Amino acid sequence: MSAEVCRNYGIHNPDTCDYAEEGDSLDRITYWDNEKQVTINNVTIANIDEYDVEIVTEDFDIITIPVDDIEDWD
């Protein structure tokens, strides 16, 4: 099951009951990119909209992930 957007500023994983909002720091986020599972450690959620989540990495790179491709996070 993938993540879902809640009120356009939070993401929710119904399988694990995890919830994250804009500005939250995450130990890791895992998502699918061209049928490959990708995990990025130590990120901050910068922006959430109906379809995408923007994260900022430790190196200040901005990555946009489709909400439907997010697997889980801690």
Coordinates of N, CA and C in Angstrom, one line a residue:
M1 N 0.8 -1.2 0.0 CA 0.0 0.0 0.0 C 0.9 1.2 0.0
S2 N 0.5 2.2 -0.8 CA 1.3 3.4 -0.8 C 0.7 4.5 0.1
A3 N 1.4 5.6 0.2 CA 0.9 6.7 1.1 C -0.3 7.4 0.5
E4 N -1.0 8.1 1.3 CA -2.1 8.9 0.9 C -1.9 10.3 1.4
V5 N -2.4 11.3 0.7 CA -2.3 12.7 1.2 C -3.5 13.0 2.1
C6 N -3.2 13.7 3.2 CA -4.2 14.1 4.1 C -4.3 15.7 4.2
R7 N -5.4 16.2 3.7 CA -5.6 17.7 3.8 C -4.4 18.5 3.1
N8 N -3.7 17.9 2.1 CA -2.7 18.6 1.4 C -1.5 19.1 2.2
Y9 N -1.3 18.6 3.4 CA -0.1 19.0 4.1 C 0.5 17.9 4.9
G10 N -0.1 16.7 4.8 CA 0.4 15.5 5.5 C 0.3 14.3 4.7
I11 N 1.1 13.3 4.9 CA 1.0 12.0 4.3 C 0.7 11.0 5.3
H12 N -0.1 10.0 5.0 CA -0.5 8.9 5.9 C -0.3 7.6 5.2
N13 N 0.2 6.6 6.0 CA 0.3 5.2 5.5 C -0.7 4.4 6.2
P14 N -1.8 4.0 5.6 CA -2.9 3.3 6.3 C -2.5 1.9 6.8
D15 N -1.4 1.3 6.2 CA -1.0 0.0 6.7 C -0.2 0.1 8.0
T16 N 0.5 1.1 8.2 CA 1.3 1.3 9.4 C 0.9 2.4 10.4
C17 N -0.1 3.2 9.9 CA -0.6 4.3 10.7 C 0.4 5.4 10.9
D18 N 1.5 5.4 10.1 CA 2.5 6.4 10.1 C 1.9 7.7 9.5
Y19 N 2.3 8.9 10.0 CA 1.8 10.1 9.5 C 3.0 11.1 9.5
A20 N 3.1 11.9 8.5 CA 4.2 12.9 8.5 C 3.7 14.2 7.8
E21 N 4.2 15.3 8.3 CA 3.7 16.6 7.8 C 4.9 17.4 7.2
E22 N 4.6 18.5 6.5 CA 5.6 19.4 6.0 C 6.4 19.9 7.1
G23 N 7.8 19.9 7.0 CA 8.7 20.3 8.0 C 9.2 19.2 8.9
D24 N 8.6 18.0 8.8 CA 9.1 16.9 9.6 C 10.4 16.3 9.0
S25 N 11.3 16.0 10.0 CA 12.5 15.3 9.6 C 12.3 13.8 9.7
L26 N 12.7 13.0 8.7 CA 12.6 11.6 8.7 C 13.9 10.9 8.7
D27 N 14.0 9.8 9.4 CA 15.3 9.0 9.4 C 15.5 8.4 8.0
R28 N 14.4 8.0 7.4 CA 14.5 7.5 6.0 C 13.1 7.6 5.4
I29 N 13.1 7.5 4.0 CA 11.9 7.4 3.2 C 12.2 6.4 2.1
T30 N 11.3 5.5 1.8 CA 11.5 4.5 0.8 C 10.4 4.7 -0.2
Y31 N 10.8 4.6 -1.5 CA 9.8 4.8 -2.6 C 10.3 4.0 -3.8
W32 N 9.4 3.9 -4.8 CA 9.7 3.2 -6.0 C 10.0 4.3 -7.1
D33 N 11.1 4.0 -7.9 CA 11.5 4.8 -9.0 C 11.9 3.9 -10.1
N34 N 11.0 3.9 -11.2 CA 11.2 3.1 -12.3 C 11.4 1.6 -12.0
E35 N 10.5 1.1 -11.1 CA 10.5 -0.3 -10.7 C 11.6 -0.7 -9.8
K36 N 12.4 0.3 -9.3 CA 13.5 0.0 -8.4 C 13.1 0.7 -7.0
Q37 N 13.3 -0.1 -6.0 CA 13.0 0.5 -4.6 C 14.2 1.4 -4.2
V38 N 13.9 2.6 -3.8 CA 15.0 3.5 -3.4 C 14.7 3.9 -1.9
T39 N 15.8 4.0 -1.1 CA 15.7 4.5 0.2 C 16.7 5.6 0.4
I40 N 16.2 6.7 0.9 CA 17.1 7.9 1.2 C 17.0 8.2 2.7
N41 N 18.1 8.3 3.3 CA 18.2 8.5 4.8 C 18.3 10.0 5.1
N42 N 17.8 10.4 6.3 CA 17.9 11.8 6.8 C 17.4 12.8 5.9
V43 N 16.1 12.9 5.7 CA 15.5 13.9 4.8 C 14.5 14.7 5.6
T44 N 14.1 15.9 5.0 CA 13.1 16.7 5.6 C 12.0 16.9 4.5
I45 N 10.7 16.8 5.0 CA 9.6 17.1 4.0 C 9.5 18.6 3.8
A46 N 9.7 19.0 2.6 CA 9.6 20.4 2.3 C 8.2 20.9 1.9
N47 N 7.6 20.0 1.1 CA 6.3 20.4 0.5 C 5.5 19.2 0.2
I48 N 4.2 19.3 0.4 CA 3.2 18.2 0.0 C 2.1 18.8 -0.7
D49 N 1.8 18.2 -1.9 CA 0.5 18.6 -2.5 C -0.3 17.4 -2.9
E50 N -1.3 17.5 -3.6 CA -2.2 16.4 -3.9 C -1.5 15.2 -4.5
Y51 N -0.4 15.4 -5.3 CA 0.2 14.3 -6.1 C 1.6 14.1 -5.7
D52 N 2.4 15.0 -5.2 CA 3.8 14.9 -5.0 C 4.2 15.4 -3.6
V53 N 5.4 14.8 -3.2 CA 6.0 15.2 -1.9 C 7.4 15.7 -2.3
E54 N 7.8 16.9 -1.9 CA 9.2 17.3 -2.1 C 10.0 17.1 -0.8
I55 N 11.1 16.4 -0.9 CA 12.0 16.2 0.3 C 13.3 16.9 0.0
V56 N 14.0 17.3 1.1 CA 15.3 17.9 1.1 C 16.3 16.9 1.7
T57 N 17.3 16.6 1.1 CA 18.3 15.6 1.6 C 19.3 16.4 2.5
E58 N 20.2 15.6 3.1 CA 21.3 16.2 3.9 C 22.2 17.2 3.1
D59 N 22.3 16.9 1.8 CA 23.1 17.7 0.9 C 22.3 18.8 0.3
F60 N 21.1 19.1 0.8 CA 20.2 20.1 0.4 C 19.7 19.9 -1.1
D61 N 19.8 18.7 -1.6 CA 19.1 18.4 -2.8 C 17.6 18.3 -2.6
I62 N 16.9 18.8 -3.6 CA 15.4 18.7 -3.5 C 15.0 17.6 -4.5
I63 N 14.2 16.6 -3.9 CA 13.7 15.5 -4.7 C 12.2 15.5 -4.6
T64 N 11.6 15.3 -5.8 CA 10.1 15.3 -5.8 C 9.7 13.8 -6.1
I65 N 8.8 13.3 -5.2 CA 8.4 11.9 -5.3 C 6.9 11.9 -5.4
P66 N 6.4 11.2 -6.4 CA 4.9 11.0 -6.5 C 4.4 10.3 -5.2
V67 N 3.3 10.8 -4.7 CA 2.8 10.2 -3.5 C 2.5 8.7 -3.6
D68 N 2.0 8.3 -4.8 CA 1.6 6.9 -5.0 C 2.9 6.0 -5.0
D69 N 4.1 6.6 -5.2 CA 5.3 5.8 -5.2 C 5.9 5.6 -3.9
I70 N 5.5 6.3 -2.9 CA 6.1 6.2 -1.5 C 5.6 4.9 -0.9
E71 N 6.6 4.2 -0.4 CA 6.3 2.9 0.2 C 6.1 3.1 1.8
D72 N 7.1 3.7 2.4 CA 7.0 3.9 3.9 C 8.1 4.8 4.3
W73 N 8.1 5.2 5.6 CA 9.1 6.1 6.2 C 9.2 5.9 7.7
D74 N 10.3 6.4 8.2 CA 10.5 6.3 9.7 C 10.9 7.7 10.2

